[in-house]
Amino acid sequence: QLTMGSFNLSILPDEIFERIEVYKGFTPLKLGFSNTGGSVNIVTKKHRGDYLGLKLTYGSFNTFESGVFISNSDDTSGYLLSLYYRHTDGDYEFLNRNGTYENREDDIIKNRQNNYKDEYALSLSAISKISNHLRLNLSLIPSFSSGGIPGPENLETEHAYSNSLINIFSLQGHLLLRSFINEFVFGYSNLYYRTEFNDKYGELNMLFADITDTSGIRDSIYLLFDIPFYKNNIVLKASYSDESVYRVSRIRN
């Protein structure tokens, strides 16, 4: 499980997801946080014995995907590792009105230019049973994408592009005490993201686009205590999160 702030899910391959749980308003205690407006819980696929898989697909606009999946497990530990790559030229046809929407005589059908995209992702999900009382879960998902920024209709760009980097890390521990406290759960998660533009020819500036490089780090820690109380259980929760965001405008004078 990963408990994070907001980020772009589209960069992550759907093959690494076991399921995505959406909670509107109420956040379960198991997630560790009570976010305003609800939470999205990303559950990655778990190891299921020894497994080696390969995925290759091809589609329109020179779009292809490839992935390698490796899984191994025994009675005390296991892991699932996946490597993923996706590319598309994105050169679909569109109607270019040349900026004259009232005049249909200069309308032409063109192929979209500078609309390519490359995406890379790695996913590691691991579990280890340290002892009969302690179990650790680890998730690591770094991903990177790079793509052109085409521009609107007759103001197409040729060189402008952007890069996006996301790294998600999560560590969760379950300690079974079976004493005054039934179970103690601790978790730490880290989200790093960075988006930067390359507009060395000033194409985006000519379009008066808002060119701002953005990077940020979000750290979160939570503790859960499961305490027996007569025939019921009392769950106590403590959590802390901090996020730093840095923005640099790249608009030229």
CSV table of C-alpha atoms in Angstrom, one decimal:
chain,number,residue,atom,x,y,z
A,1,GLN,CA,0.0,0.0,0.0
A,2,LEU,CA,1.1,3.6,-0.7
A,3,THR,CA,-0.3,6.5,1.1
A,4,MET,CA,0.6,9.8,-0.7
A,5,GLY,CA,-0.3,13.2,-1.8
A,6,SER,CA,-1.4,14.1,-5.3
A,7,PHE,CA,0.5,13.0,-8.4
A,8,ASN,CA,0.0,11.9,-12.0
A,9,LEU,CA,-1.1,8.3,-12.1
A,10,SER,CA,-1.0,8.1,-15.9
A,11,ILE,CA,2.8,7.8,-16.0
A,12,LEU,CA,2.6,4.4,-14.1
A,13,PRO,CA,1.9,1.2,-16.1
A,14,ASP,CA,-1.4,-0.5,-15.2
A,15,GLU,CA,0.3,-3.9,-15.0
A,16,ILE,CA,1.8,-3.0,-11.6
A,17,PHE,CA,-1.6,-2.4,-10.0
A,18,GLU,CA,-3.5,-5.0,-8.1
A,19,ARG,CA,-6.4,-2.6,-7.6
A,20,ILE,CA,-7.0,1.1,-6.8
A,21,GLU,CA,-9.3,1.9,-3.9
A,22,VAL,CA,-11.1,5.2,-3.8
A,23,TYR,CA,-12.5,6.5,-0.5
A,24,LYS,CA,-14.7,9.5,-0.7
A,25,GLY,CA,-14.8,11.5,2.5
A,26,PHE,CA,-13.9,8.8,5.0
A,27,THR,CA,-10.4,7.4,5.2
A,28,PRO,CA,-9.9,3.9,6.7
A,29,LEU,CA,-7.6,3.7,9.7
A,30,LYS,CA,-5.4,1.2,7.9
A,31,LEU,CA,-4.2,4.0,5.5
A,32,GLY,CA,-2.8,6.0,8.5
A,33,PHE,CA,-4.1,9.4,7.4
A,34,SER,CA,-7.4,11.3,7.4
A,35,ASN,CA,-7.2,13.4,4.3
A,36,THR,CA,-9.8,16.1,3.6
A,37,GLY,CA,-12.0,14.9,0.7
A,38,GLY,CA,-11.0,11.3,0.8
A,39,SER,CA,-8.1,9.1,-0.3
A,40,VAL,CA,-6.8,7.0,-3.1
A,41,ASN,CA,-5.1,3.7,-2.0
A,42,ILE,CA,-2.8,2.2,-4.6
A,43,VAL,CA,-2.3,-1.5,-4.0
A,44,THR,CA,0.5,-2.9,-6.1
A,45,LYS,CA,0.6,-6.5,-7.2
A,46,LYS,CA,2.1,-9.0,-4.8
A,47,HIS,CA,4.4,-11.9,-5.5
A,48,ARG,CA,2.8,-15.2,-6.3
A,49,GLY,CA,5.5,-17.8,-6.3
A,50,ASP,CA,8.2,-18.0,-9.0
A,51,TYR,CA,7.2,-16.2,-12.2
A,52,LEU,CA,8.8,-14.7,-15.2
A,53,GLY,CA,6.7,-12.8,-17.8
A,54,LEU,CA,7.2,-10.6,-20.9
A,55,LYS,CA,4.7,-8.2,-22.5
A,56,LEU,CA,4.9,-6.7,-26.0
A,57,THR,CA,2.1,-4.7,-27.7
A,58,TYR,CA,1.9,-2.5,-30.7
A,59,GLY,CA,-0.8,0.0,-31.9
A,60,SER,CA,-1.6,3.1,-33.9
A,61,PHE,CA,0.7,6.0,-34.3
A,62,ASN,CA,3.7,3.8,-33.8
A,63,THR,CA,2.7,3.1,-30.2
A,64,PHE,CA,4.4,0.1,-28.5
A,65,GLU,CA,4.7,-1.1,-24.9
A,66,SER,CA,7.1,-3.6,-23.4
A,67,GLY,CA,7.4,-5.0,-19.9
A,68,VAL,CA,9.3,-7.6,-18.0
A,69,PHE,CA,7.9,-9.1,-14.7
A,70,ILE,CA,9.8,-11.2,-12.2
A,71,SER,CA,8.4,-12.8,-9.1
A,72,ASN,CA,9.9,-15.0,-6.4
A,73,SER,CA,8.7,-16.0,-2.9
A,74,ASP,CA,9.1,-18.6,-0.1
A,75,ASP,CA,7.6,-19.0,3.3
A,76,THR,CA,9.3,-15.9,4.8
A,77,SER,CA,9.8,-13.4,2.0
A,78,GLY,CA,9.0,-12.6,-1.6
A,79,TYR,CA,9.2,-9.9,-4.2
A,80,LEU,CA,7.7,-8.7,-7.5
A,81,LEU,CA,9.9,-6.7,-9.8
A,82,SER,CA,8.7,-5.1,-13.1
A,83,LEU,CA,10.4,-3.0,-15.8
A,84,TYR,CA,8.2,-1.1,-18.2
A,85,TYR,CA,8.7,1.0,-21.3
A,86,ARG,CA,6.1,2.8,-23.6
A,87,HIS,CA,6.6,5.0,-26.7
A,88,THR,CA,4.2,6.7,-29.1
A,89,ASP,CA,4.8,9.1,-32.0
A,90,GLY,CA,1.4,10.7,-31.3
A,91,ASP,CA,1.2,11.9,-35.0
A,92,TYR,CA,-2.6,11.6,-35.4
A,93,GLU,CA,-4.5,13.6,-38.0
A,94,PHE,CA,-6.3,16.8,-37.0
A,95,LEU,CA,-8.1,19.7,-38.7
A,96,ASN,CA,-5.8,22.7,-38.9
A,97,ARG,CA,-7.9,25.9,-39.4
A,98,ASN,CA,-4.8,28.1,-39.6
A,99,GLY,CA,-6.3,30.5,-37.0
A,100,THR,CA,-9.2,31.5,-39.3
A,101,TYR,CA,-12.2,29.7,-37.9
A,102,GLU,CA,-14.7,31.7,-40.2
A,103,ASN,CA,-12.8,30.9,-43.4
A,104,ARG,CA,-13.0,27.2,-44.3
A,105,GLU,CA,-11.0,27.6,-47.5
A,106,ASP,CA,-7.6,27.4,-45.8
A,107,ASP,CA,-8.5,24.4,-43.6
A,108,ILE,CA,-6.2,21.5,-44.0
A,109,ILE,CA,-5.7,18.0,-42.5
A,110,LYS,CA,-2.3,17.6,-40.9
A,111,ASN,CA,-0.5,15.2,-38.8
A,112,ARG,CA,0.3,16.3,-35.2
A,113,GLN,CA,4.0,17.2,-34.9
A,114,ASN,CA,6.3,17.1,-31.8
A,115,ASN,CA,3.8,15.0,-29.9
A,116,TYR,CA,5.9,12.0,-29.1
A,117,LYS,CA,6.2,10.5,-25.6
A,118,ASP,CA,8.5,8.0,-23.9
A,119,GLU,CA,7.8,6.5,-20.5
A,120,TYR,CA,9.9,4.3,-18.3
A,121,ALA,CA,8.9,2.8,-15.0
A,122,LEU,CA,10.3,0.3,-12.4
A,123,SER,CA,8.2,-1.3,-9.7
A,124,LEU,CA,9.4,-3.3,-6.7
A,125,SER,CA,7.1,-4.8,-4.1
A,126,ALA,CA,8.7,-6.9,-1.4
A,127,ILE,CA,7.7,-8.5,1.9
A,128,SER,CA,9.9,-10.0,4.6
A,129,LYS,CA,8.9,-11.9,7.7
A,130,ILE,CA,11.7,-10.9,10.1
A,131,SER,CA,10.3,-13.1,12.9
A,132,ASN,CA,7.0,-14.5,14.1
A,133,HIS,CA,6.2,-11.1,15.5
A,134,LEU,CA,7.5,-8.7,12.8
A,135,ARG,CA,6.7,-8.3,9.1
A,136,LEU,CA,7.9,-5.6,6.8
A,137,ASN,CA,6.4,-4.4,3.5
A,138,LEU,CA,8.3,-2.3,1.0
A,139,SER,CA,7.2,-0.6,-2.2
A,140,LEU,CA,9.4,1.4,-4.6
A,141,ILE,CA,8.2,2.9,-7.9
A,142,PRO,CA,10.5,5.3,-9.8
A,143,SER,CA,9.2,6.5,-13.2
A,144,PHE,CA,10.3,8.9,-15.9
A,145,SER,CA,8.6,10.4,-18.9
A,146,SER,CA,9.7,12.7,-21.7
A,147,GLY,CA,7.5,14.1,-24.4
A,148,GLY,CA,7.2,16.9,-26.9
A,149,ILE,CA,4.8,19.8,-26.5
A,150,PRO,CA,3.1,20.2,-29.9
A,151,GLY,CA,1.4,23.6,-29.6
A,152,PRO,CA,-2.0,24.6,-31.0
A,153,GLU,CA,-3.0,24.2,-34.7
A,154,ASN,CA,-0.9,26.6,-36.9
A,155,LEU,CA,1.4,27.5,-34.0
A,156,GLU,CA,3.0,24.1,-33.7
A,157,THR,CA,6.4,23.7,-32.0
A,158,GLU,CA,9.3,21.6,-33.3
A,159,HIS,CA,11.7,21.4,-30.4
A,160,ALA,CA,9.9,22.1,-27.1
A,161,TYR,CA,9.5,19.2,-24.7
A,162,SER,CA,9.1,18.4,-21.0
A,163,ASN,CA,10.5,15.8,-18.6
A,164,SER,CA,8.7,14.4,-15.6
A,165,LEU,CA,10.3,12.3,-12.8
A,166,ILE,CA,8.3,10.6,-10.0
A,167,ASN,CA,9.7,8.4,-7.2
A,168,ILE,CA,7.4,6.7,-4.7
A,169,PHE,CA,8.8,4.9,-1.7
A,170,SER,CA,6.8,3.2,1.1
A,171,LEU,CA,7.8,1.1,4.1
A,172,GLN,CA,5.3,-0.5,6.5
A,173,GLY,CA,5.9,-2.7,9.5
A,174,HIS,CA,3.5,-4.9,11.5
A,175,LEU,CA,4.6,-5.8,15.0
A,176,LEU,CA,2.4,-8.4,16.7
A,177,LEU,CA,2.8,-8.1,20.5
A,178,ARG,CA,-0.2,-10.0,21.9
A,179,SER,CA,0.1,-8.2,25.2
A,180,PHE,CA,-1.2,-4.9,26.3
A,181,ILE,CA,-1.0,-3.9,22.6
A,182,ASN,CA,-2.3,-6.5,20.1
A,183,GLU,CA,-0.6,-4.9,17.1
A,184,PHE,CA,1.7,-2.0,16.4
A,185,VAL,CA,1.8,-0.7,12.8
A,186,PHE,CA,4.3,1.9,11.6
A,187,GLY,CA,4.6,3.4,8.2
A,188,TYR,CA,6.8,5.8,6.2
A,189,SER,CA,6.2,7.1,2.7
A,190,ASN,CA,8.1,9.5,0.5
A,191,LEU,CA,7.0,11.1,-2.8
A,192,TYR,CA,9.5,13.0,-5.0
A,193,TYR,CA,8.4,14.6,-8.2
A,194,ARG,CA,10.0,16.9,-10.7
A,195,THR,CA,8.7,18.4,-14.0
A,196,GLU,CA,11.0,20.6,-16.1
A,197,PHE,CA,10.6,22.2,-19.6
A,198,ASN,CA,13.1,22.6,-22.4
A,199,ASP,CA,12.3,25.5,-24.6
A,200,LYS,CA,15.7,26.6,-25.9
A,201,TYR,CA,14.2,28.2,-29.0
A,202,GLY,CA,11.5,30.1,-27.1
A,203,GLU,CA,8.6,28.4,-28.9
A,204,LEU,CA,6.5,28.2,-25.7
A,205,ASN,CA,7.3,31.8,-24.8
A,206,MET,CA,5.9,32.8,-28.2
A,207,LEU,CA,2.7,31.1,-27.2
A,208,PHE,CA,2.7,33.0,-23.9
A,209,ALA,CA,2.7,29.6,-22.1
A,210,ASP,CA,3.3,29.4,-18.4
A,211,ILE,CA,6.7,27.7,-18.3
A,212,THR,CA,7.4,26.7,-14.7
A,213,ASP,CA,9.7,24.0,-13.5
A,214,THR,CA,8.2,22.3,-10.5
A,215,SER,CA,9.7,19.9,-7.9
A,216,GLY,CA,8.5,18.7,-4.6
A,217,ILE,CA,9.1,16.3,-1.7
A,218,ARG,CA,6.4,14.9,0.5
A,219,ASP,CA,7.2,12.8,3.6
A,220,SER,CA,4.6,11.0,5.7
A,221,ILE,CA,4.9,9.0,8.9
A,222,TYR,CA,2.1,7.2,10.8
A,223,LEU,CA,1.7,5.0,13.8
A,224,LEU,CA,-1.2,2.7,14.7
A,225,PHE,CA,-1.8,1.0,18.1
A,226,ASP,CA,-4.4,-1.8,18.4
A,227,ILE,CA,-5.3,-2.1,22.1
A,228,PRO,CA,-7.7,-4.7,23.5
A,229,PHE,CA,-10.4,-3.3,25.7
A,230,TYR,CA,-12.7,-5.9,27.2
A,231,LYS,CA,-14.4,-7.5,24.2
A,232,ASN,CA,-13.5,-4.7,21.9
A,233,ASN,CA,-10.5,-3.1,20.4
A,234,ILE,CA,-9.4,0.5,20.6
A,235,VAL,CA,-7.2,1.8,17.7
A,236,LEU,CA,-5.1,4.9,18.4
A,237,LYS,CA,-3.5,6.7,15.4
A,238,ALA,CA,-0.8,9.3,15.2
A,239,SER,CA,0.4,10.8,11.9
A,240,TYR,CA,2.6,13.5,10.5
A,241,SER,CA,3.2,14.7,6.9
A,242,ASP,CA,5.3,17.5,5.4
A,243,GLU,CA,5.5,18.7,1.8
A,244,SER,CA,7.9,21.2,0.2
A,245,VAL,CA,7.3,22.5,-3.3
A,246,TYR,CA,9.8,24.5,-5.4
A,247,ARG,CA,8.9,26.4,-8.6
A,248,VAL,CA,11.1,28.2,-11.0
A,249,SER,CA,9.6,30.3,-13.8
A,250,ARG,CA,11.5,30.1,-17.2
A,251,ILE,CA,9.7,32.9,-19.0
A,252,ARG,CA,12.2,34.9,-21.1
A,253,ASN,CA,12.1,38.7,-21.3
